[in-house]
Amino acid sequence: MMKKKLLELEDFLLEFYGEENIGLVISEAASILGVLIGIKPAALLVNDMMEDGRMLLDGGTLKNILEELGIKIIIGDVSKFAVHKNIKRTVESLYEGDEFIYISIDEGLCNQLMENYLVVTDLTEGGLVAEKNRNEWNEANLRVGKLLGYPETAVLEYIKTSGDASYMKSEERRKRMARNRYYAHSEKFEDDEFREYDLPLNQAILRYLPRIAKSMQADSKKRWLD
């Protein structure tokens, strides 16, 4: 049943976003599959709104697929980083658009992710964190990273370098971001992190989501199974 339902999910995401937005398709599918196979305790999605006003949660299709897969879902507040505020939503929509969507097999983990991610976003203004809030932001980010299943070494480096503009713009970091998916890998432990998180997730995509896997395999700039 899971395999059939995941093929339904794949069809839905490709139809909603379109092949031209394959990056968004991969991101959403990987987050959901990561929760299902246990790589991610929880995941964060966004109720994306397309230019024609369609939203990811409209019609209840995604919600129904997730529930049939045994995934709990909590719909949170609209993202403070929303970029679609001027797009007119469809008349029948129940949503504003750009709501955070927290998912997990365990509803308690959905709540934990929501609580901690709200701390992170509330303390962030214009991509910056005030020094007086730095410790609280760091601690919340550690919890968020753990809930999302990201390798600890990657999370720690992200926190350590978040205020370092020169590091963020460095050529080495740019290249590392360009060849990897899902999160910012650390400089020293990139390969270990890939084997821990990326590789098993990509293998699961190859097994369960063939159309998405084909697109990922075709992108020679991104690491796949190596």
Short mmCIF file of C-alpha atoms in Angstrom, two decimals:
data_model
loop_
_atom_site.label_atom_id
_atom_site.label_comp_id
_atom_site.label_asym_id
_atom_site.label_seq_id
_atom_site.Cartn_x
_atom_site.Cartn_y
_atom_site.Cartn_z
CA MET A 1 0.00 0.00 0.00
CA MET A 2 2.80 2.42 0.89
CA LYS A 3 4.43 2.06 -2.52
CA LYS A 4 1.15 2.71 -4.33
CA LYS A 5 0.36 5.70 -2.14
CA LEU A 6 3.83 7.16 -2.70
CA LEU A 7 3.33 6.92 -6.45
CA GLU A 8 0.10 8.85 -5.94
CA LEU A 9 2.05 11.44 -3.94
CA GLU A 10 4.63 11.68 -6.72
CA ASP A 11 1.93 12.25 -9.34
CA PHE A 12 0.25 14.89 -7.19
CA LEU A 13 3.46 16.86 -6.53
CA LEU A 14 4.55 16.78 -10.17
CA GLU A 15 1.11 17.93 -11.31
CA PHE A 16 0.92 20.70 -8.70
CA TYR A 17 4.40 22.16 -9.16
CA GLY A 18 5.11 21.14 -12.75
CA GLU A 19 8.36 19.82 -14.17
CA GLU A 20 9.69 23.38 -14.34
CA ASN A 21 9.71 23.45 -10.53
CA ILE A 22 11.36 20.07 -10.02
CA GLY A 23 13.47 21.45 -7.16
CA LEU A 24 10.33 22.08 -5.12
CA VAL A 25 8.98 18.63 -6.03
CA ILE A 26 12.19 17.01 -4.78
CA SER A 27 12.21 19.03 -1.57
CA GLU A 28 8.62 18.16 -0.64
CA ALA A 29 8.88 14.51 -1.65
CA ALA A 30 12.18 14.00 0.18
CA SER A 31 10.80 15.54 3.37
CA ILE A 32 7.75 13.28 3.36
CA LEU A 33 9.67 10.14 2.41
CA GLY A 34 12.34 10.94 5.00
CA VAL A 35 9.68 10.89 7.72
CA LEU A 36 8.24 7.61 6.43
CA ILE A 37 11.55 5.72 6.39
CA GLY A 38 12.74 7.10 9.72
CA ILE A 39 15.57 9.38 8.60
CA LYS A 40 13.62 12.43 9.72
CA PRO A 41 11.73 12.40 13.05
CA ALA A 42 9.69 15.29 11.64
CA ALA A 43 9.65 17.58 8.62
CA LEU A 44 8.61 21.10 7.71
CA LEU A 45 6.66 21.85 4.54
CA VAL A 46 5.07 25.08 3.33
CA ASN A 47 1.62 25.53 1.83
CA ASP A 48 3.07 26.89 -1.40
CA MET A 49 0.92 29.14 -3.55
CA MET A 50 1.40 29.11 -7.31
CA GLU A 51 1.02 32.17 -9.52
CA ASP A 52 -2.49 31.12 -10.52
CA GLY A 53 -3.60 31.04 -6.86
CA ARG A 54 -3.53 27.26 -6.37
CA MET A 55 -2.21 26.12 -2.99
CA LEU A 56 -0.57 22.86 -1.98
CA LEU A 57 -3.26 22.12 0.61
CA ASP A 58 -6.23 23.00 -1.59
CA GLY A 59 -8.71 20.19 -2.15
CA GLY A 60 -7.31 18.11 0.70
CA THR A 61 -5.39 15.75 -1.62
CA LEU A 62 -2.02 16.11 0.10
CA LYS A 63 -3.56 15.91 3.56
CA ASN A 64 -5.43 12.73 2.63
CA ILE A 65 -2.32 11.08 1.18
CA LEU A 66 -0.30 11.89 4.29
CA GLU A 67 -2.99 10.56 6.60
CA GLU A 68 -3.28 7.33 4.60
CA LEU A 69 0.49 6.93 4.96
CA GLY A 70 0.12 7.24 8.72
CA ILE A 71 1.66 10.71 8.90
CA LYS A 72 0.29 13.27 11.34
CA ILE A 73 -0.02 16.85 10.14
CA ILE A 74 -0.32 20.17 11.95
CA ILE A 75 -0.98 23.33 9.96
CA GLY A 76 0.67 26.33 11.58
CA ASP A 77 0.81 30.07 11.05
CA VAL A 78 1.57 31.82 7.78
CA SER A 79 5.32 32.14 7.22
CA LYS A 80 6.74 35.57 8.04
CA PHE A 81 8.92 35.02 4.97
CA ALA A 82 5.90 34.64 2.65
CA VAL A 83 6.49 35.98 -0.85
CA HIS A 84 3.04 35.42 -2.35
CA LYS A 85 1.04 38.01 -0.44
CA ASN A 86 -0.10 39.79 -3.61
CA ILE A 87 -1.32 36.68 -5.42
CA LYS A 88 -5.08 36.27 -5.41
CA ARG A 89 -6.08 32.95 -3.90
CA THR A 90 -8.85 30.81 -5.37
CA VAL A 91 -12.30 31.62 -4.01
CA GLU A 92 -12.91 28.16 -2.55
CA SER A 93 -9.57 27.95 -0.73
CA LEU A 94 -9.63 27.42 3.05
CA TYR A 95 -6.12 28.81 3.46
CA GLU A 96 -4.23 32.08 3.24
CA GLY A 97 -1.18 30.52 1.62
CA ASP A 98 2.39 29.97 2.86
CA GLU A 99 1.28 28.32 6.09
CA PHE A 100 3.92 26.16 7.74
CA ILE A 101 3.03 22.44 7.68
CA TYR A 102 4.57 20.23 10.36
CA ILE A 103 4.54 16.47 9.75
CA SER A 104 5.67 13.37 11.64
CA ILE A 105 4.55 9.86 12.51
CA ASP A 106 4.30 11.18 16.09
CA GLU A 107 2.02 14.20 16.58
CA GLY A 108 4.03 15.21 19.63
CA LEU A 109 7.06 15.73 17.39
CA CYS A 110 4.98 17.94 15.09
CA ASN A 111 4.26 20.15 18.08
CA GLN A 112 7.90 20.17 19.18
CA LEU A 113 9.05 21.19 15.72
CA MET A 114 6.43 23.93 15.52
CA GLU A 115 7.34 25.35 18.94
CA ASN A 116 11.07 25.41 18.26
CA TYR A 117 10.84 26.64 14.68
CA LEU A 118 8.66 29.53 15.81
CA VAL A 119 11.40 30.52 18.25
CA VAL A 120 13.93 30.50 15.41
CA THR A 121 11.77 32.61 13.09
CA ASP A 122 10.64 35.02 15.81
CA LEU A 123 14.27 35.79 16.68
CA THR A 124 15.27 36.30 13.04
CA GLU A 125 14.81 39.66 11.33
CA GLY A 126 16.08 40.25 7.83
CA GLY A 127 18.15 37.09 8.07
CA LEU A 128 19.96 38.38 11.16
CA VAL A 129 19.81 37.51 14.86
CA ALA A 130 20.44 40.09 17.58
CA GLU A 131 23.38 39.17 19.81
CA LYS A 132 21.16 39.31 22.91
CA ASN A 133 19.05 36.51 21.38
CA ARG A 134 21.93 34.47 19.99
CA ASN A 135 22.05 31.76 22.68
CA GLU A 136 18.30 31.18 22.56
CA TRP A 137 18.39 31.06 18.76
CA ASN A 138 21.32 28.61 18.82
CA GLU A 139 19.57 26.26 21.25
CA ALA A 140 16.31 26.33 19.29
CA ASN A 141 18.20 25.63 16.05
CA LEU A 142 19.91 22.64 17.62
CA ARG A 143 16.53 21.21 18.55
CA VAL A 144 15.09 21.96 15.11
CA GLY A 145 18.05 20.31 13.39
CA LYS A 146 17.67 17.19 15.53
CA LEU A 147 13.93 17.01 14.85
CA LEU A 148 14.56 17.34 11.11
CA GLY A 149 17.12 14.53 11.27
CA TYR A 150 20.01 16.56 9.91
CA PRO A 151 23.54 15.38 10.83
CA GLU A 152 24.67 17.11 14.02
CA THR A 153 27.97 18.20 12.48
CA ALA A 154 26.11 20.11 9.76
CA VAL A 155 23.76 21.76 12.25
CA LEU A 156 26.61 22.81 14.54
CA GLU A 157 28.57 24.36 11.67
CA TYR A 158 25.48 26.18 10.43
CA ILE A 159 24.92 27.68 13.88
CA LYS A 160 28.59 28.55 14.36
CA THR A 161 28.92 30.32 11.01
CA SER A 162 25.45 31.88 10.71
CA GLY A 163 26.71 35.38 11.49
CA ASP A 164 29.86 35.11 9.38
CA ALA A 165 29.08 36.88 6.10
CA SER A 166 32.46 36.11 4.53
CA TYR A 167 32.07 32.38 5.23
CA MET A 168 28.53 32.34 3.88
CA LYS A 169 29.76 33.92 0.64
CA SER A 170 32.93 31.84 0.34
CA GLU A 171 33.62 29.94 -2.87
CA GLU A 172 34.12 26.62 -1.08
CA ARG A 173 30.74 26.88 0.65
CA ARG A 174 29.08 27.87 -2.62
CA LYS A 175 30.52 24.80 -4.35
CA ARG A 176 29.45 22.55 -1.47
CA MET A 177 25.90 23.91 -1.60
CA ALA A 178 25.84 23.47 -5.38
CA ARG A 179 26.75 19.78 -5.33
CA ASN A 180 24.51 18.74 -2.42
CA ARG A 181 20.81 18.84 -1.64
CA TYR A 182 18.57 19.12 1.41
CA TYR A 183 20.71 21.19 3.86
CA ALA A 184 24.05 22.98 4.28
CA HIS A 185 26.75 20.34 4.67
CA SER A 186 29.76 21.07 6.85
CA GLU A 187 33.23 21.66 5.46
CA LYS A 188 34.99 18.86 7.33
CA PHE A 189 32.31 16.16 7.47
CA GLU A 190 30.55 16.56 4.12
CA ASP A 191 31.07 12.95 3.00
CA ASP A 192 30.10 11.48 6.39
CA GLU A 193 26.94 13.59 6.39
CA PHE A 194 26.12 12.49 2.84
CA ARG A 195 26.40 8.82 3.81
CA GLU A 196 24.35 9.32 6.97
CA TYR A 197 21.44 11.32 5.51
CA ASP A 198 21.56 12.00 1.78
CA LEU A 199 22.49 8.55 0.49
CA PRO A 200 19.77 6.51 2.25
CA LEU A 201 17.21 9.16 1.34
CA ASN A 202 18.26 9.12 -2.32
CA GLN A 203 18.16 5.30 -2.31
CA ALA A 204 14.59 5.45 -0.98
CA ILE A 205 13.63 7.96 -3.68
CA LEU A 206 15.07 5.60 -6.29
CA ARG A 207 12.98 2.77 -4.86
CA TYR A 208 9.66 4.53 -4.33
CA LEU A 209 9.55 7.64 -6.55
CA PRO A 210 10.83 6.66 -10.02
CA ARG A 211 9.88 9.81 -11.92
CA ILE A 212 11.50 12.08 -9.37
CA ALA A 213 14.54 9.78 -9.19
CA LYS A 214 14.95 10.03 -12.96
CA SER A 215 15.08 13.83 -12.76
CA MET A 216 17.58 13.71 -9.91
CA GLN A 217 19.80 11.23 -11.76
CA ALA A 218 19.79 13.49 -14.80
CA ASP A 219 21.25 16.39 -12.80
CA SER A 220 24.98 15.74 -13.07
CA LYS A 221 25.80 18.75 -10.88
CA LYS A 222 24.25 17.16 -7.78
CA ARG A 223 25.48 14.16 -5.81
CA TRP A 224 23.19 11.18 -6.22
CA LEU A 225 24.38 7.74 -5.03
CA ASP A 226 28.11 8.43 -4.74
#
